[in-house]
């Protein structure tokens, strides 16, 4: 930060998902995390949120939509008019050493959830990321998975494909409401940092 104004801020919310938090907890903790920064600084640029996406397909789509909704609600309270920028990546929590090809299926569906949920960017995880160092083959496969989603599934041709889907809209609303309740509880008890210290 210079002169009290931070140029860029990235919130890594994937730590909550990878540590075992459920979706409501992930949303509430991420919102509380953002609130700690907004309480202390003035931001003139969008806030980037790095999110881990799990296997629960429709719930993960709704999670990203609820995150954007909750962020916009919180930002309005601070007169922060800029949108959040969501970067999604598959979770490490469900990847396996023993049947590593299954990891390709999991990362593909997790990337699909991220795209349909409205992530601004998707950074795929190599199928062997949890047990190999970065390698050309694993990286190439992870890029190709995204290219298949783009060129063969045409996910780049439709904006907001989940809009109007009753099930996803209902899930989004329910997750946002429950996360907002938990967020308010966190704030009523001193905020995220206070609760981490205790």
Coordinates of N, CA and C in Angstrom, one line a residue:
X1 N 0.8 -1.2 0.0 CA 0.0 0.0 0.0 C 0.9 1.3 0.0
X2 N 0.5 2.2 -0.8 CA 1.1 3.5 -0.8 C 0.1 4.6 -0.6
X3 N 0.4 5.5 0.4 CA -0.5 6.6 0.7 C -1.9 6.1 1.2
X4 N -2.0 4.9 1.8 CA -3.2 4.4 2.3 C -4.1 3.8 1.2
X5 N -3.7 3.7 0.0 CA -4.4 3.1 -1.1 C -3.7 1.9 -1.6
X6 N -4.3 0.7 -1.5 CA -3.7 -0.5 -2.0 C -4.1 -0.6 -3.5
X7 N -3.2 -0.9 -4.3 CA -3.5 -1.1 -5.8 C -4.2 -2.4 -6.1
X8 N -3.7 -3.5 -5.5 CA -4.3 -4.8 -5.8 C -4.5 -5.6 -4.6
X9 N -5.5 -6.4 -4.5 CA -5.7 -7.2 -3.4 C -6.3 -8.6 -3.9
X10 N -5.6 -9.6 -3.4 CA -6.0 -11.0 -3.8 C -6.4 -11.7 -2.5
X11 N -7.6 -12.3 -2.4 CA -8.0 -13.1 -1.3 C -7.9 -14.5 -1.7
X12 N -7.2 -15.3 -1.0 CA -7.0 -16.7 -1.3 C -8.0 -17.5 -0.5
X13 N -9.2 -17.7 -1.0 CA -10.2 -18.5 -0.3 C -10.1 -20.0 -0.4
X14 N -9.3 -20.4 -1.3 CA -9.1 -21.8 -1.5 C -8.6 -22.5 -0.3
X15 N -7.9 -21.8 0.6 CA -7.4 -22.4 1.9 C -8.6 -23.0 2.7
X16 N -9.7 -22.3 2.6 CA -10.9 -22.8 3.4 C -11.4 -24.1 2.8
X17 N -11.6 -24.2 1.5 CA -12.1 -25.4 0.9 C -11.1 -26.5 1.0
X18 N -9.8 -26.3 0.8 CA -8.8 -27.3 0.9 C -8.6 -27.8 2.4
X19 N -9.0 -27.0 3.3 CA -8.9 -27.4 4.8 C -10.1 -28.1 5.2
X20 N -11.2 -28.2 4.4 CA -12.3 -29.0 4.8 C -13.6 -28.3 5.1
X21 N -13.6 -27.0 4.9 CA -14.8 -26.2 5.2 C -15.9 -26.6 4.2
X22 N -17.1 -26.5 4.7 CA -18.3 -26.8 3.8 C -18.5 -25.5 3.0
X23 N -19.4 -25.5 2.0 CA -19.6 -24.4 1.1 C -20.1 -23.1 1.8
X24 N -21.0 -23.3 2.8 CA -21.5 -22.1 3.5 C -20.3 -21.5 4.3
X25 N -19.5 -22.3 4.9 CA -18.3 -21.8 5.7 C -17.3 -21.1 4.7
X26 N -17.1 -21.7 3.6 CA -16.2 -21.1 2.6 C -16.6 -19.7 2.2
X27 N -17.9 -19.6 1.9 CA -18.5 -18.3 1.6 C -18.4 -17.3 2.7
X28 N -18.8 -17.7 3.9 CA -18.8 -16.8 5.0 C -17.4 -16.3 5.4
X29 N -16.4 -17.3 5.5 CA -15.1 -17.0 5.8 C -14.4 -16.1 4.8
X30 N -14.7 -16.3 3.5 CA -14.2 -15.5 2.5 C -14.7 -14.1 2.6
X31 N -16.0 -13.9 2.8 CA -16.6 -12.6 3.0 C -16.0 -11.9 4.2
X32 N -15.8 -12.6 5.3 CA -15.2 -12.0 6.5 C -13.8 -11.6 6.2
X33 N -13.1 -12.4 5.4 CA -11.7 -12.1 5.0 C -11.7 -10.8 4.2
X34 N -12.6 -10.7 3.3 CA -12.7 -9.5 2.5 C -13.0 -8.3 3.4
X35 N -13.9 -8.5 4.3 CA -14.4 -7.4 5.2 C -13.2 -6.9 6.1
X36 N -12.3 -7.8 6.5 CA -11.2 -7.3 7.3 C -10.4 -6.3 6.5
X37 N -10.2 -6.5 5.2 CA -9.4 -5.6 4.3 C -10.2 -4.3 4.1
X38 N -11.5 -4.5 3.8 CA -12.3 -3.3 3.5 C -12.4 -2.4 4.7
X39 N -12.4 -3.0 5.9 CA -12.4 -2.2 7.2 C -11.2 -1.3 7.4
X40 N -10.1 -1.7 6.8 CA -8.8 -1.1 7.1 C -8.2 -0.3 5.9
X41 N -8.7 -0.4 4.7 CA -8.1 0.2 3.6 C -9.2 0.7 2.6
X42 N -8.7 1.5 1.7 CA -9.5 2.0 0.6 C -8.9 1.4 -0.7
X43 N -9.7 0.7 -1.5 CA -9.2 0.1 -2.7 C -9.8 0.7 -3.9
X44 N -8.9 1.0 -4.8 CA -9.4 1.7 -6.0 C -9.4 0.7 -7.2
X45 N -9.1 -0.5 -7.0 CA -9.1 -1.5 -8.0 C -9.9 -2.7 -7.6
X46 N -10.3 -3.5 -8.6 CA -11.1 -4.7 -8.2 C -10.4 -5.6 -7.3
X47 N -11.1 -6.4 -6.5 CA -10.5 -7.4 -5.6 C -10.6 -8.7 -6.3
X48 N -9.4 -9.4 -6.3 CA -9.4 -10.8 -6.9 C -9.6 -11.8 -5.8
X49 N -10.4 -12.8 -6.1 CA -10.7 -13.8 -5.1 C -10.3 -15.2 -5.8
X50 N -9.3 -15.8 -5.2 CA -8.9 -17.2 -5.7 C -9.8 -18.2 -5.0
X51 N -10.5 -19.0 -5.7 CA -11.4 -20.0 -5.2 C -11.1 -21.4 -5.6
X52 N -11.2 -22.3 -4.7 CA -11.1 -23.8 -5.1 C -12.4 -24.3 -5.3
X53 N -12.6 -25.1 -6.4 CA -13.9 -25.7 -6.7 C -13.8 -27.2 -6.5
X54 N -14.8 -27.7 -5.8 CA -14.9 -29.1 -5.5 C -15.7 -29.9 -6.5
X55 N -16.1 -31.1 -6.1 CA -16.7 -32.0 -7.0 C -18.3 -31.9 -7.0
X56 N -18.8 -31.3 -6.0 CA -20.3 -31.2 -5.9 C -20.8 -30.2 -7.0
X57 N -21.0 -30.7 -8.2 CA -21.2 -29.9 -9.4 C -22.1 -28.7 -9.3
X58 N -23.4 -28.9 -9.0 CA -24.4 -27.8 -9.0 C -24.1 -26.9 -7.8
X59 N -23.7 -27.5 -6.7 CA -23.4 -26.6 -5.5 C -22.2 -25.7 -5.7
X60 N -21.2 -26.2 -6.5 CA -20.1 -25.4 -6.8 C -20.4 -24.3 -7.8
X61 N -21.3 -24.6 -8.7 CA -21.8 -23.5 -9.6 C -22.5 -22.4 -8.8
X62 N -23.3 -22.9 -7.9 CA -24.1 -21.9 -7.0 C -23.2 -21.2 -6.1
X63 N -22.1 -21.9 -5.6 CA -21.1 -21.2 -4.7 C -20.5 -20.0 -5.3
X64 N -20.1 -20.1 -6.6 CA -19.4 -19.0 -7.2 C -20.4 -17.9 -7.5
X65 N -21.6 -18.2 -7.8 CA -22.7 -17.2 -8.1 C -23.0 -16.5 -6.7
X66 N -23.1 -17.3 -5.7 CA -23.4 -16.7 -4.3 C -22.2 -15.8 -3.9
X67 N -21.0 -16.2 -4.2 CA -19.8 -15.4 -3.8 C -19.9 -14.0 -4.4
X68 N -20.2 -14.0 -5.7 CA -20.3 -12.7 -6.4 C -21.4 -11.9 -5.8
X69 N -22.5 -12.5 -5.6 CA -23.7 -11.8 -5.0 C -23.3 -11.2 -3.6
X70 N -22.7 -12.0 -2.8 CA -22.3 -11.6 -1.4 C -21.3 -10.5 -1.5
X71 N -20.3 -10.6 -2.4 CA -19.3 -9.6 -2.5 C -19.9 -8.3 -2.9
X72 N -20.8 -8.3 -3.9 CA -21.5 -7.0 -4.3 C -22.3 -6.4 -3.2
X73 N -22.9 -7.2 -2.4 CA -23.7 -6.7 -1.2 C -22.8 -6.0 -0.2
X74 N -21.6 -6.7 0.1 CA -20.7 -6.1 1.0 C -20.0 -4.9 0.5
X75 N -19.7 -4.9 -0.8 CA -19.0 -3.8 -1.4 C -19.8 -2.5 -1.4
X76 N -21.2 -2.7 -1.6 CA -22.1 -1.6 -1.6 C -22.0 -0.9 -0.2
X77 N -21.9 -1.6 0.9 CA -21.8 -1.0 2.2 C -20.6 -0.1 2.4
X78 N -19.5 -0.4 1.6 CA -18.3 0.4 1.6 C -18.2 1.4 0.5
X79 N -19.3 1.5 -0.3 CA -19.3 2.3 -1.5 C -18.1 1.9 -2.5
X80 N -17.8 0.6 -2.5 CA -16.9 0.1 -3.4 C -17.6 -0.4 -4.6
X81 N -17.5 0.3 -5.7 CA -18.3 0.1 -6.9 C -17.7 -0.9 -7.9
X82 N -16.5 -1.4 -7.6 CA -15.9 -2.3 -8.6 C -16.2 -3.7 -8.3
X83 N -16.2 -4.5 -9.3 CA -16.6 -6.0 -9.2 C -15.4 -6.7 -8.6
X84 N -15.7 -7.9 -8.1 CA -14.7 -8.8 -7.8 C -14.3 -9.6 -9.0
X85 N -13.1 -10.1 -9.1 CA -12.5 -10.9 -10.2 C -12.3 -12.3 -9.6
X86 N -13.0 -13.3 -10.0 CA -12.9 -14.6 -9.5 C -12.0 -15.5 -10.3
X87 N -11.0 -16.0 -9.7 CA -10.1 -17.0 -10.4 C -10.3 -18.4 -9.7
X88 N -10.8 -19.3 -10.4 CA -11.1 -20.6 -9.9 C -10.1 -21.7 -10.3
X89 N -9.8 -22.6 -9.4 CA -9.0 -23.7 -9.7 C -9.6 -25.0 -9.0
X90 N -9.4 -26.1 -9.5 CA -9.9 -27.3 -8.9 C -9.2 -27.5 -7.5
X91 N -10.0 -28.1 -6.6 CA -9.5 -28.4 -5.3 C -8.4 -29.5 -5.3
X92 N -7.6 -29.5 -4.3 CA -6.6 -30.6 -4.1 C -7.2 -31.6 -3.2
X93 N -8.2 -31.3 -2.5 CA -8.8 -32.1 -1.4 C -9.2 -33.5 -1.9
X94 N -9.7 -33.6 -3.1 CA -10.3 -34.9 -3.5 C -9.4 -35.7 -4.5
X95 N -8.2 -35.2 -4.7 CA -7.3 -35.9 -5.7 C -6.6 -37.1 -5.1
X96 N -6.4 -38.1 -5.9 CA -5.9 -39.4 -5.4 C -4.5 -39.7 -6.1
X97 N -3.7 -40.4 -5.3 CA -2.5 -41.0 -5.8 C -2.7 -42.3 -6.5
X98 N -3.7 -43.0 -6.1 CA -3.8 -44.4 -6.5 C -4.5 -44.6 -7.8
X99 N -5.4 -43.8 -8.2 CA -6.1 -43.9 -9.5 C -6.0 -42.5 -10.2
X100 N -4.8 -42.1 -10.5 CA -4.6 -40.7 -10.9 C -5.3 -40.3 -12.1
X101 N -5.7 -41.2 -13.0 CA -6.5 -40.8 -14.2 C -7.9 -40.3 -13.8
X102 N -8.4 -40.7 -12.6 CA -9.7 -40.2 -12.1 C -9.5 -38.7 -11.9
X103 N -8.3 -38.2 -11.5 CA -8.1 -36.8 -11.3 C -8.4 -36.0 -12.5
X104 N -8.2 -36.5 -13.7 CA -8.5 -35.8 -14.9 C -10.0 -35.6 -15.0
X105 N -10.8 -36.6 -14.7 CA -12.2 -36.4 -14.7 C -12.7 -35.4 -13.7
X106 N -12.1 -35.5 -12.5 CA -12.5 -34.6 -11.4 C -12.1 -33.1 -11.8
X107 N -11.0 -32.9 -12.3 CA -10.6 -31.5 -12.6 C -11.4 -31.0 -13.8
X108 N -11.8 -31.9 -14.7 CA -12.6 -31.4 -15.8 C -14.0 -30.9 -15.3
X109 N -14.6 -31.7 -14.5 CA -16.0 -31.3 -14.0 C -15.9 -30.1 -13.1
X110 N -14.8 -30.0 -12.3 CA -14.6 -28.9 -11.5 C -14.4 -27.6 -12.3
X111 N -13.7 -27.7 -13.4 CA -13.5 -26.6 -14.3 C -14.8 -26.2 -14.9
X112 N -15.6 -27.2 -15.3 CA -17.0 -26.9 -15.8 C -17.8 -26.2 -14.8
X113 N -17.8 -26.6 -13.6 CA -18.5 -25.8 -12.5 C -18.1 -24.4 -12.4
X114 N -16.8 -24.2 -12.5 CA -16.2 -22.9 -12.4 C -16.7 -22.0 -13.6
X115 N -16.7 -22.5 -14.8 CA -17.1 -21.8 -15.9 C -18.6 -21.4 -15.8
X116 N -19.4 -22.4 -15.5 CA -20.8 -22.2 -15.5 C -21.2 -21.3 -14.3
X117 N -20.4 -21.3 -13.2 CA -20.6 -20.5 -12.1 C -20.2 -19.0 -12.3
X118 N -19.5 -18.8 -13.4 CA -19.2 -17.4 -13.7 C -17.8 -16.9 -13.3
X119 N -16.9 -17.9 -13.1 CA -15.5 -17.5 -12.8 C -15.0 -16.6 -14.0
X120 N -14.2 -15.6 -13.6 CA -13.6 -14.8 -14.6 C -12.4 -15.5 -15.3
X121 N -11.7 -16.4 -14.6 CA -10.6 -17.1 -15.1 C -10.6 -18.5 -14.4
X122 N -10.1 -19.5 -15.1 CA -10.0 -20.8 -14.6 C -8.6 -21.3 -14.8
X123 N -7.9 -21.7 -13.7 CA -6.6 -22.2 -13.8 C -6.6 -23.7 -13.4
X124 N -6.5 -24.5 -14.4 CA -6.7 -26.0 -14.1 C -5.5 -26.5 -13.3
X125 N -5.7 -27.6 -12.7 CA -4.7 -28.3 -11.9 C -4.3 -29.5 -12.6
X126 N -3.0 -29.7 -12.8 CA -2.5 -30.9 -13.5 C -3.0 -32.2 -12.7
X127 N -3.3 -33.2 -13.4 CA -3.8 -34.4 -12.8 C -2.9 -35.1 -11.8
X128 N -1.6 -34.8 -12.0 CA -0.5 -35.3 -11.1 C 0.1 -34.3 -10.2
X129 N -0.6 -33.2 -10.0 CA 0.0 -32.1 -9.2 C 0.3 -32.4 -7.8
X130 N -0.4 -33.4 -7.2 CA -0.2 -33.7 -5.8 C 1.0 -34.6 -5.5
X131 N 1.5 -35.2 -6.6 CA 2.6 -36.2 -6.3 C 3.8 -36.0 -7.3
X132 N 3.7 -35.2 -8.3 CA 4.8 -34.9 -9.2 C 5.2 -33.4 -9.1
X133 N 6.4 -33.1 -9.4 CA 6.8 -31.7 -9.6 C 6.1 -31.3 -10.9
X134 N 6.0 -30.0 -11.2 CA 5.5 -29.6 -12.5 C 6.3 -30.3 -13.6
X135 N 5.5 -30.7 -14.5 CA 6.1 -31.4 -15.7 C 5.3 -31.1 -16.9
X136 N 6.0 -31.1 -18.1 CA 5.4 -30.7 -19.3 C 4.1 -31.5 -19.7
X137 N 4.1 -32.8 -19.5 CA 3.0 -33.6 -19.8 C 1.8 -33.3 -19.0
X138 N 1.9 -33.2 -17.7 CA 0.8 -32.9 -16.8 C 0.2 -31.5 -17.1
X139 N 1.1 -30.5 -17.4 CA 0.7 -29.2 -17.7 C -0.1 -29.2 -19.1
X140 N 0.4 -29.9 -20.0 CA -0.2 -30.0 -21.4 C -1.6 -30.6 -21.3
X141 N -1.7 -31.6 -20.5 CA -3.1 -32.3 -20.3 C -4.0 -31.3 -19.7
X142 N -3.6 -30.5 -18.7 CA -4.5 -29.6 -18.0 C -4.9 -28.5 -18.9
X143 N -4.0 -28.0 -19.8 CA -4.4 -27.0 -20.8 C -5.4 -27.6 -21.8
X144 N -5.1 -28.8 -22.2 CA -6.0 -29.5 -23.2 C -7.4 -29.7 -22.7
X145 N -7.5 -30.0 -21.4 CA -8.8 -30.1 -20.8 C -9.6 -28.8 -20.9
X146 N -9.0 -27.7 -20.7 CA -9.7 -26.4 -20.9 C -10.0 -26.1 -22.3
X147 N -9.1 -26.5 -23.2 CA -9.3 -26.3 -24.6 C -10.5 -27.1 -25.1
X148 N -10.6 -28.4 -24.6 CA -11.8 -29.2 -25.0 C -13.1 -28.5 -24.5
X149 N -13.1 -28.0 -23.3 CA -14.3 -27.3 -22.8 C -14.6 -26.1 -23.7
X150 N -13.6 -25.4 -24.1 CA -13.8 -24.2 -24.9 C -14.3 -24.6 -26.4
X151 N -13.5 -25.4 -27.0 CA -13.7 -25.7 -28.5 C -14.7 -26.8 -28.8
X152 N -14.9 -27.7 -27.9 CA -15.8 -28.8 -28.2 C -17.1 -28.7 -27.4
X153 N -17.1 -28.0 -26.2 CA -18.3 -27.8 -25.5 C -18.9 -26.4 -25.6
X154 N -18.1 -25.5 -26.3 CA -18.5 -24.2 -26.6 C -18.9 -23.3 -25.4
X155 N -18.2 -23.6 -24.3 CA -18.5 -22.8 -23.1 C -18.1 -21.3 -23.2
X156 N -17.3 -21.0 -24.2 CA -16.9 -19.6 -24.4 C -17.9 -18.8 -25.3
X157 N -19.0 -19.5 -25.8 CA -19.9 -18.9 -26.6 C -21.2 -18.4 -25.9
X158 N -21.3 -18.7 -24.7 CA -22.6 -18.4 -23.9 C -22.2 -17.6 -22.7
X159 N -22.9 -16.5 -22.5 CA -22.7 -15.7 -21.2 C -23.8 -16.2 -20.2
X160 N -23.3 -16.4 -19.0 CA -24.3 -16.8 -17.9 C -25.2 -17.9 -18.3
X161 N -24.7 -19.1 -18.6 CA -25.5 -20.2 -19.0 C -26.4 -20.7 -17.9
X162 N -26.1 -20.4 -16.7 CA -26.9 -21.0 -15.5 C -28.0 -20.0 -15.2
X163 N -28.0 -18.8 -15.7 CA -29.1 -17.9 -15.4 C -30.5 -18.4 -15.7
X164 N -31.4 -18.3 -14.8 CA -32.7 -18.8 -15.0 C -33.0 -20.2 -14.7
X165 N -31.9 -21.0 -14.4 CA -32.1 -22.4 -14.0 C -32.6 -22.4 -12.6
X166 N -33.8 -22.8 -12.4 CA -34.5 -22.8 -11.1 C -33.6 -23.4 -10.0
X167 N -33.1 -24.6 -10.2 CA -32.4 -25.3 -9.2 C -31.1 -24.5 -8.8
X168 N -30.4 -24.0 -9.8 CA -29.2 -23.3 -9.5 C -29.5 -22.0 -8.8
X169 N -30.5 -21.3 -9.3 CA -30.9 -20.0 -8.7 C -31.3 -20.2 -7.2
X170 N -32.1 -21.3 -6.9 CA -32.5 -21.6 -5.6 C -31.3 -22.0 -4.7
X171 N -30.4 -22.8 -5.2 CA -29.2 -23.1 -4.4 C -28.4 -21.9 -4.1
X172 N -28.2 -21.0 -5.1 CA -27.5 -19.8 -5.0 C -28.1 -18.9 -3.8
X173 N -29.4 -18.8 -3.9 CA -30.1 -18.0 -2.9 C -29.9 -18.6 -1.5
X174 N -30.1 -19.9 -1.4 CA -30.0 -20.6 -0.1 C -28.5 -20.5 0.5
X175 N -27.5 -20.7 -0.4 CA -26.2 -20.7 0.1 C -25.8 -19.2 0.5
X176 N -26.3 -18.2 -0.2 CA -26.0 -16.8 0.1 C -26.6 -16.5 1.5
X177 N -27.8 -16.9 1.7 CA -28.5 -16.6 2.9 C -27.8 -17.2 4.1
X178 N -27.5 -18.5 4.0 CA -26.8 -19.2 5.1 C -25.4 -18.6 5.4
X179 N -24.7 -18.3 4.3 CA -23.4 -17.7 4.5 C -23.5 -16.3 5.1
X180 N -24.5 -15.6 4.7 CA -24.6 -14.2 5.3 C -24.9 -14.3 6.8
X181 N -25.7 -15.3 7.2 CA -26.0 -15.5 8.6 C -24.7 -15.8 9.4
X182 N -23.9 -16.7 8.8 CA -22.6 -17.1 9.5 C -21.7 -15.9 9.5
X183 N -21.6 -15.1 8.4 CA -20.8 -13.9 8.3 C -21.2 -13.0 9.4
X184 N -22.5 -12.7 9.6 CA -22.9 -11.8 10.6 C -22.5 -12.3 12.0
X185 N -22.6 -13.6 12.2 CA -22.2 -14.2 13.5 C -20.7 -13.9 13.7
X186 N -19.9 -14.1 12.7 CA -18.4 -13.9 12.8 C -18.2 -12.4 13.2
X187 N -18.8 -11.5 12.5 CA -18.7 -10.1 12.7 C -19.1 -9.7 14.1
X188 N -20.2 -10.3 14.6 CA -20.8 -10.0 15.9 C -19.8 -10.5 17.0
X189 N -19.0 -11.4 16.7 CA -18.0 -11.9 17.7 C -16.6 -11.4 17.4
X190 N -16.5 -10.2 16.8 CA -15.2 -9.6 16.7 C -14.5 -9.6 15.3
X191 N -15.1 -10.4 14.4 CA -14.5 -10.5 13.1 C -13.5 -11.7 12.9
X192 N -13.1 -11.9 11.7 CA -12.3 -13.1 11.4 C -11.0 -13.1 12.1
X193 N -10.2 -12.0 12.1 CA -8.9 -12.0 12.8 C -9.0 -12.2 14.3
X194 N -10.0 -11.6 14.9 CA -10.2 -11.8 16.4 C -10.5 -13.3 16.7
X195 N -11.3 -13.9 15.8 CA -11.7 -15.3 16.1 C -10.5 -16.2 15.8
X196 N -9.7 -15.9 14.8 CA -8.5 -16.7 14.5 C -7.5 -16.7 15.7
X197 N -7.4 -15.5 16.3 CA -6.4 -15.3 17.4 C -6.9 -16.1 18.7
X198 N -8.2 -16.1 18.9 CA -8.8 -16.8 20.1 C -8.7 -18.2 20.0

